[in-house]
Amino acid sequence: MPDYQAILDEIREETRPLLCQGHVADYIPRLAGVPREKFGMAVVTLDGRLYQTGDADEAFSIQSISKVYTLTQALQSIGDRLWQRVGREPSGNAFNSLVQLELENGLPRNPFINAGALVVADVVLGSPPDPRAQLLATVRRCSDNAALRDDPEVASSEQANGFRNAALANFIRSFGNLDHSVHDVLGFYFYQCSLAMSCVDLARGFLFLANQGRCPWSGGNILLPDQTRRINALMLTCGTYDAAGDFAYHVGIPCKSGVGGGIVGVIPKQLAVAVWSPALDAKGNSLAGSAALELFTSKTGLSIF
Ligand code: GLU
């Protein structure tokens, strides 16, 4: 077995010069003030062993990483019927693009671009009594951290500035692909994006995807093995904005990133790995985080290919 602790410590040193590059997301004002020097990384193996380095215990805004959990919730509630309302192809466009949606009649390309995540949020809102509490319970259960919570200041900061998401939601609704009000869908979406988790939480919280859908902590099934395989496939093809091809090439494992600077990767039947560094590259992926994951798969020799 690779010496994960030594590898994480090496990666932290090797990526240090990158922390001054890229830009922290500032279109959500609350994220703009996060110090760019932060760097954390954590690995949890299927037997529950945890390895971590740097600021791996510090909670940050998971943003789009939450889309994996809401997709999980939607598949739990309506299964494959979801695919009548959202596609499974990479978009090749920015995550918040409006253009493709018009050309494709309000059917978002995949559940990880914002348009797709809004449709998924609409599906999740259809599972009463309390979809927010249910999401939080799932994330807490997967991460085995009962203290995990949302950050209302991040949500209201995005709500006050989320004009593009409002445009997307209105647009989708005009095509009849939202059942709930634009107000409720956006409220839920900003809530999910505001969940705060550390690298340790995320590595633990994604381990069910390396474990055929079974939560290693509670032993319960979160998803069926078949559904788990599909989420991993979507993360590989669509999980890192329109850099997913490059990620498959350089990193070689399913990953999901968020504009808070977090990226989580899954190696089926082996481990989950999470990294956090707030400054982003031009595509919206954590710049040092992407490099760290490439170093991780190179140094360990792990890849799904
Ligand atoms: N809440 C962010 C947005 O909708 C999430 C984007 C992301 O992390 O990709 O713009």
Short mmCIF file of C-alpha atoms and ligand atoms in Angstrom, two decimals:
data_model
loop_
_atom_site.label_atom_id
_atom_site.label_comp_id
_atom_site.label_asym_id
_atom_site.label_seq_id
_atom_site.Cartn_x
_atom_site.Cartn_y
_atom_site.Cartn_z
CA MET A 1 0.00 0.00 0.00
CA PRO A 2 1.34 3.50 -0.81
CA ASP A 3 2.51 5.62 2.12
CA TYR A 4 -0.45 8.01 1.90
CA GLN A 5 0.68 10.24 4.74
CA ALA A 6 4.12 10.85 3.24
CA ILE A 7 2.55 11.42 -0.19
CA LEU A 8 0.06 14.01 1.13
CA ASP A 9 2.81 15.88 2.97
CA GLU A 10 4.97 15.90 -0.17
CA ILE A 11 2.06 17.18 -2.27
CA ARG A 12 1.44 19.98 0.19
CA GLU A 13 5.04 21.15 -0.17
CA GLU A 14 5.10 20.76 -3.95
CA THR A 15 1.89 22.72 -4.52
CA ARG A 16 2.80 25.58 -2.15
CA PRO A 17 4.20 27.79 -4.97
CA LEU A 18 0.83 27.51 -6.78
CA LEU A 19 -1.18 29.05 -3.95
CA CYS A 20 -0.40 32.57 -5.20
CA GLN A 21 -1.83 31.81 -8.66
CA GLY A 22 -5.47 31.86 -9.83
CA HIS A 23 -8.42 33.84 -8.43
CA VAL A 24 -10.68 33.25 -5.47
CA ALA A 25 -14.35 33.24 -6.60
CA ASP A 26 -15.70 36.72 -5.95
CA TYR A 27 -19.07 36.65 -7.72
CA ILE A 28 -20.36 35.32 -4.39
CA PRO A 29 -19.06 38.16 -2.17
CA ARG A 30 -18.89 36.01 0.94
CA LEU A 31 -16.36 33.69 -0.76
CA ALA A 32 -14.12 36.55 -1.90
CA GLY A 33 -12.58 36.99 1.56
CA VAL A 34 -11.36 33.40 2.01
CA PRO A 35 -7.53 33.45 2.36
CA ARG A 36 -5.84 31.98 -0.71
CA GLU A 37 -3.02 30.49 1.40
CA LYS A 38 -5.33 27.77 2.69
CA PHE A 39 -4.53 24.24 1.57
CA GLY A 40 -5.87 20.98 2.94
CA MET A 41 -6.04 17.43 1.68
CA ALA A 42 -7.47 14.20 3.11
CA VAL A 43 -7.69 10.57 2.05
CA VAL A 44 -9.98 7.96 3.57
CA THR A 45 -9.51 4.35 2.53
CA LEU A 46 -12.28 1.78 2.41
CA ASP A 47 -11.11 0.25 5.69
CA GLY A 48 -11.72 3.63 7.35
CA ARG A 49 -8.11 4.80 7.64
CA LEU A 50 -7.73 8.58 7.48
CA TYR A 51 -4.69 10.52 6.26
CA GLN A 52 -4.63 14.31 6.18
CA THR A 53 -2.40 17.33 5.72
CA GLY A 54 -2.62 21.13 6.10
CA ASP A 55 -6.03 22.72 6.71
CA ALA A 56 -7.89 19.45 6.16
CA ASP A 57 -10.11 19.96 9.23
CA GLU A 58 -11.25 23.44 8.30
CA ALA A 59 -14.80 23.70 6.92
CA PHE A 60 -15.28 25.64 3.66
CA SER A 61 -18.15 26.24 1.26
CA ILE A 62 -18.68 23.10 -0.82
CA GLN A 63 -20.77 24.88 -3.51
CA SER A 64 -21.17 22.62 -6.56
CA ILE A 65 -19.87 19.56 -4.75
CA SER A 66 -23.34 19.51 -3.16
CA LYS A 67 -24.74 18.59 -6.58
CA VAL A 68 -23.54 15.02 -6.04
CA TYR A 69 -25.63 14.75 -2.88
CA THR A 70 -28.77 16.24 -4.44
CA LEU A 71 -28.35 13.93 -7.44
CA THR A 72 -28.12 11.07 -4.94
CA GLN A 73 -31.34 12.28 -3.28
CA ALA A 74 -33.14 12.63 -6.63
CA LEU A 75 -32.11 9.12 -7.72
CA GLN A 76 -33.26 7.78 -4.36
CA SER A 77 -36.65 9.37 -4.84
CA ILE A 78 -37.52 9.00 -8.55
CA GLY A 79 -34.78 6.72 -9.94
CA ASP A 80 -34.26 6.70 -13.70
CA ARG A 81 -37.27 8.95 -14.34
CA LEU A 82 -34.87 11.78 -13.56
CA TRP A 83 -33.29 11.33 -16.99
CA GLN A 84 -36.46 12.48 -18.71
CA ARG A 85 -35.73 15.94 -17.31
CA VAL A 86 -31.93 16.22 -17.43
CA GLY A 87 -29.28 14.76 -19.73
CA ARG A 88 -26.01 12.95 -19.12
CA GLU A 89 -23.65 14.56 -21.63
CA PRO A 90 -20.77 16.94 -20.91
CA SER A 91 -21.83 20.47 -21.81
CA GLY A 92 -18.59 21.88 -23.19
CA ASN A 93 -19.83 25.23 -21.89
CA ALA A 94 -19.38 27.20 -18.69
CA PHE A 95 -21.27 25.77 -15.70
CA ASN A 96 -23.64 28.73 -15.60
CA SER A 97 -24.19 29.16 -19.34
CA LEU A 98 -27.64 30.09 -20.65
CA VAL A 99 -26.98 29.58 -24.35
CA GLN A 100 -27.24 25.80 -24.59
CA LEU A 101 -30.43 25.76 -22.56
CA GLU A 102 -32.27 27.79 -25.16
CA LEU A 103 -31.04 25.66 -28.03
CA GLU A 104 -32.02 22.47 -26.19
CA ASN A 105 -35.49 23.57 -25.09
CA GLY A 106 -34.93 23.79 -21.35
CA LEU A 107 -33.45 20.28 -20.98
CA PRO A 108 -30.11 20.76 -19.20
CA ARG A 109 -27.17 18.73 -20.52
CA ASN A 110 -26.25 17.13 -17.18
CA PRO A 111 -27.00 17.35 -13.43
CA PHE A 112 -23.70 19.07 -12.58
CA ILE A 113 -24.07 22.28 -14.58
CA ASN A 114 -26.19 24.87 -12.76
CA ALA A 115 -29.21 24.40 -15.04
CA GLY A 116 -29.19 20.65 -14.36
CA ALA A 117 -28.71 21.15 -10.64
CA LEU A 118 -31.75 23.46 -10.57
CA VAL A 119 -33.89 20.73 -12.15
CA VAL A 120 -32.48 18.21 -9.65
CA ALA A 121 -33.30 20.66 -6.82
CA ASP A 122 -36.86 20.84 -8.15
CA VAL A 123 -37.10 17.03 -8.01
CA VAL A 124 -35.73 16.97 -4.47
CA LEU A 125 -38.28 19.62 -3.42
CA GLY A 126 -40.94 17.12 -4.43
CA SER A 127 -40.01 14.83 -1.48
CA PRO A 128 -41.79 16.23 1.54
CA PRO A 129 -41.83 16.88 4.42
CA ASP A 130 -38.51 18.71 4.70
CA PRO A 131 -36.06 18.37 1.79
CA ARG A 132 -33.42 20.58 3.43
CA ALA A 133 -33.43 18.51 6.61
CA GLN A 134 -33.30 15.36 4.51
CA LEU A 135 -30.29 16.62 2.53
CA LEU A 136 -28.48 17.64 5.70
CA ALA A 137 -29.23 14.25 7.28
CA THR A 138 -27.84 12.41 4.22
CA VAL A 139 -24.66 14.50 4.17
CA ARG A 140 -24.18 14.09 7.93
CA ARG A 141 -24.74 10.37 7.70
CA CYS A 142 -22.31 9.93 4.78
CA SER A 143 -19.62 12.02 6.52
CA ASP A 144 -20.33 10.60 9.97
CA ASN A 145 -20.35 14.16 11.29
CA ALA A 146 -23.52 15.17 13.11
CA ALA A 147 -22.23 18.73 13.62
CA LEU A 148 -22.01 19.52 9.92
CA ARG A 149 -24.22 22.42 8.79
CA ASP A 150 -25.02 25.06 6.21
CA ASP A 151 -23.70 28.63 6.29
CA PRO A 152 -26.68 31.03 6.04
CA GLU A 153 -24.37 33.98 5.29
CA VAL A 154 -22.99 32.26 2.19
CA ALA A 155 -26.53 31.41 1.06
CA SER A 156 -27.80 34.97 1.50
CA SER A 157 -24.67 36.38 -0.15
CA GLU A 158 -25.41 34.22 -3.19
CA GLN A 159 -29.14 34.92 -3.05
CA ALA A 160 -28.44 38.66 -3.24
CA ASN A 161 -26.19 38.23 -6.27
CA GLY A 162 -27.50 35.11 -7.99
CA PHE A 163 -28.92 36.88 -11.04
CA ARG A 164 -27.63 34.32 -13.49
CA ASN A 165 -29.07 31.39 -11.55
CA ALA A 166 -32.37 33.30 -11.35
CA ALA A 167 -32.25 33.72 -15.12
CA LEU A 168 -31.56 30.01 -15.59
CA ALA A 169 -34.39 28.99 -13.28
CA ASN A 170 -36.88 31.31 -14.97
CA PHE A 171 -35.79 30.07 -18.34
CA ILE A 172 -36.18 26.40 -17.38
CA ARG A 173 -39.57 27.14 -15.87
CA SER A 174 -40.66 28.79 -19.11
CA PHE A 175 -40.00 25.46 -20.83
CA GLY A 176 -42.13 23.66 -18.22
CA ASN A 177 -39.17 21.79 -16.68
CA LEU A 178 -39.71 23.05 -13.09
CA ASP A 179 -42.69 22.05 -10.97
CA HIS A 180 -41.99 24.36 -8.04
CA SER A 181 -41.71 28.12 -7.96
CA VAL A 182 -38.47 29.73 -9.11
CA HIS A 183 -38.21 31.27 -5.63
CA ASP A 184 -38.38 27.88 -3.88
CA VAL A 185 -35.99 26.16 -6.30
CA LEU A 186 -33.39 28.91 -5.96
CA GLY A 187 -33.80 28.96 -2.17
CA PHE A 188 -33.09 25.24 -1.99
CA TYR A 189 -30.19 25.49 -4.47
CA PHE A 190 -28.47 28.30 -2.55
CA TYR A 191 -28.98 26.31 0.64
CA GLN A 192 -27.30 23.17 -0.76
CA CYS A 193 -24.37 25.23 -2.11
CA SER A 194 -23.85 26.81 1.32
CA LEU A 195 -23.12 23.53 3.11
CA ALA A 196 -19.78 23.83 4.88
CA MET A 197 -17.51 20.79 5.03
CA SER A 198 -13.82 20.09 5.57
CA CYS A 199 -11.60 17.87 3.41
CA VAL A 200 -11.92 15.19 6.10
CA ASP A 201 -15.75 15.46 5.96
CA LEU A 202 -15.71 15.30 2.16
CA ALA A 203 -13.35 12.34 1.90
CA ARG A 204 -15.46 10.46 4.45
CA GLY A 205 -18.66 11.74 2.88
CA PHE A 206 -17.83 10.43 -0.60
CA LEU A 207 -16.56 7.03 0.50
CA PHE A 208 -19.98 5.47 -0.20
CA LEU A 209 -19.28 6.12 -3.90
CA ALA A 210 -16.11 4.01 -3.62
CA ASN A 211 -18.09 1.36 -1.75
CA GLN A 212 -20.86 0.49 -4.23
CA GLY A 213 -23.29 2.87 -2.56
CA ARG A 214 -22.93 1.49 0.94
CA CYS A 215 -22.15 3.85 3.77
CA PRO A 216 -19.06 2.44 5.49
CA TRP A 217 -19.97 4.03 8.84
CA SER A 218 -23.60 3.08 9.27
CA GLY A 219 -23.45 0.07 6.93
CA GLY A 220 -26.70 1.24 5.30
CA ASN A 221 -27.23 1.59 1.55
CA ILE A 222 -27.26 5.17 0.27
CA LEU A 223 -27.57 4.07 -3.38
CA LEU A 224 -27.72 0.82 -5.32
CA PRO A 225 -24.39 -0.37 -6.80
CA ASP A 226 -25.76 0.36 -10.26
CA GLN A 227 -26.68 3.95 -9.42
CA THR A 228 -23.32 4.46 -7.73
CA ARG A 229 -21.47 3.38 -10.84
CA ARG A 230 -23.50 5.90 -12.85
CA ILE A 231 -22.78 8.81 -10.50
CA ASN A 232 -19.06 8.03 -10.75
CA ALA A 233 -19.35 7.99 -14.55
CA LEU A 234 -21.06 11.39 -14.48
CA MET A 235 -18.42 12.80 -12.17
CA LEU A 236 -15.72 11.64 -14.58
CA THR A 237 -17.41 13.10 -17.67
CA CYS A 238 -19.11 16.20 -16.22
CA GLY A 239 -17.82 16.79 -12.66
CA THR A 240 -15.12 19.39 -13.24
CA TYR A 241 -16.84 21.97 -15.45
CA ASP A 242 -15.63 22.06 -19.02
CA ALA A 243 -12.22 20.76 -17.95
CA ALA A 244 -13.57 17.23 -17.41
CA GLY A 245 -11.63 15.86 -20.39
CA ASP A 246 -8.41 17.33 -19.06
CA PHE A 247 -9.15 15.94 -15.61
CA ALA A 248 -9.73 12.45 -16.99
CA TYR A 249 -6.44 12.79 -18.87
CA HIS A 250 -4.32 14.23 -16.06
CA VAL A 251 -5.98 12.88 -12.90
CA GLY A 252 -7.80 9.80 -14.19
CA ILE A 253 -10.48 9.39 -11.52
CA PRO A 254 -14.08 10.66 -11.11
CA CYS A 255 -14.02 14.07 -9.41
CA LYS A 256 -16.44 16.83 -8.47
CA SER A 257 -15.31 20.38 -7.87
CA GLY A 258 -16.88 23.54 -6.48
CA VAL A 259 -16.11 27.26 -6.72
CA GLY A 260 -15.31 27.27 -2.99
CA GLY A 261 -12.03 25.61 -4.08
CA GLY A 262 -12.85 22.06 -3.05
CA ILE A 263 -12.47 18.97 -5.24
CA VAL A 264 -13.37 15.41 -4.23
CA GLY A 265 -12.22 12.31 -6.10
CA VAL A 266 -13.32 8.70 -5.85
CA ILE A 267 -11.34 5.57 -6.63
CA PRO A 268 -13.92 2.78 -6.67
CA LYS A 269 -13.25 -0.04 -4.20
CA GLN A 270 -10.28 1.85 -2.74
CA LEU A 271 -10.65 5.36 -1.38
CA ALA A 272 -11.98 8.90 -1.52
CA VAL A 273 -9.68 11.92 -1.61
CA ALA A 274 -10.56 15.59 -1.02
CA VAL A 275 -8.49 18.71 -1.52
CA TRP A 276 -9.15 22.39 -0.81
CA SER A 277 -7.34 25.48 -2.05
CA PRO A 278 -9.57 28.54 -2.67
CA ALA A 279 -7.95 30.12 -5.76
CA LEU A 280 -9.46 28.88 -9.03
CA ASP A 281 -8.20 28.49 -12.59
CA ALA A 282 -10.00 29.96 -15.62
CA LYS A 283 -12.46 27.04 -15.79
CA GLY A 284 -13.47 27.38 -12.12
CA ASN A 285 -11.53 24.43 -10.68
CA SER A 286 -9.16 24.90 -7.74
CA LEU A 287 -5.80 25.58 -9.35
CA ALA A 288 -3.56 24.03 -6.68
CA GLY A 289 -6.24 21.41 -5.95
CA SER A 290 -6.16 20.15 -9.54
CA ALA A 291 -2.37 19.94 -9.44
CA ALA A 292 -2.53 18.15 -6.08
CA LEU A 293 -4.87 15.49 -7.44
CA GLU A 294 -2.68 14.92 -10.46
CA LEU A 295 0.30 14.50 -8.15
CA PHE A 296 -1.73 12.14 -5.97
CA THR A 297 -2.67 9.76 -8.77
CA SER A 298 0.87 9.92 -10.25
CA LYS A 299 2.63 9.27 -6.96
CA THR A 300 0.28 6.47 -5.88
CA GLY A 301 -0.04 4.98 -9.37
CA LEU A 302 -3.82 4.88 -8.80
CA SER A 303 -6.24 5.51 -11.65
CA ILE A 304 -9.44 3.94 -12.91
CA PHE A 305 -7.80 3.29 -16.27
N1 GLU B 1 -23.44 28.34 -6.11
C1 GLU B 1 -22.55 28.42 -7.22
C2 GLU B 1 -23.26 28.95 -8.46
O1 GLU B 1 -24.38 28.61 -8.66
C3 GLU B 1 -22.01 27.05 -7.47
C4 GLU B 1 -21.08 27.02 -8.61
C5 GLU B 1 -20.04 25.98 -8.50
O2 GLU B 1 -19.52 25.66 -7.43
O3 GLU B 1 -19.75 25.44 -9.56
O4 GLU B 1 -22.75 29.73 -9.20
#
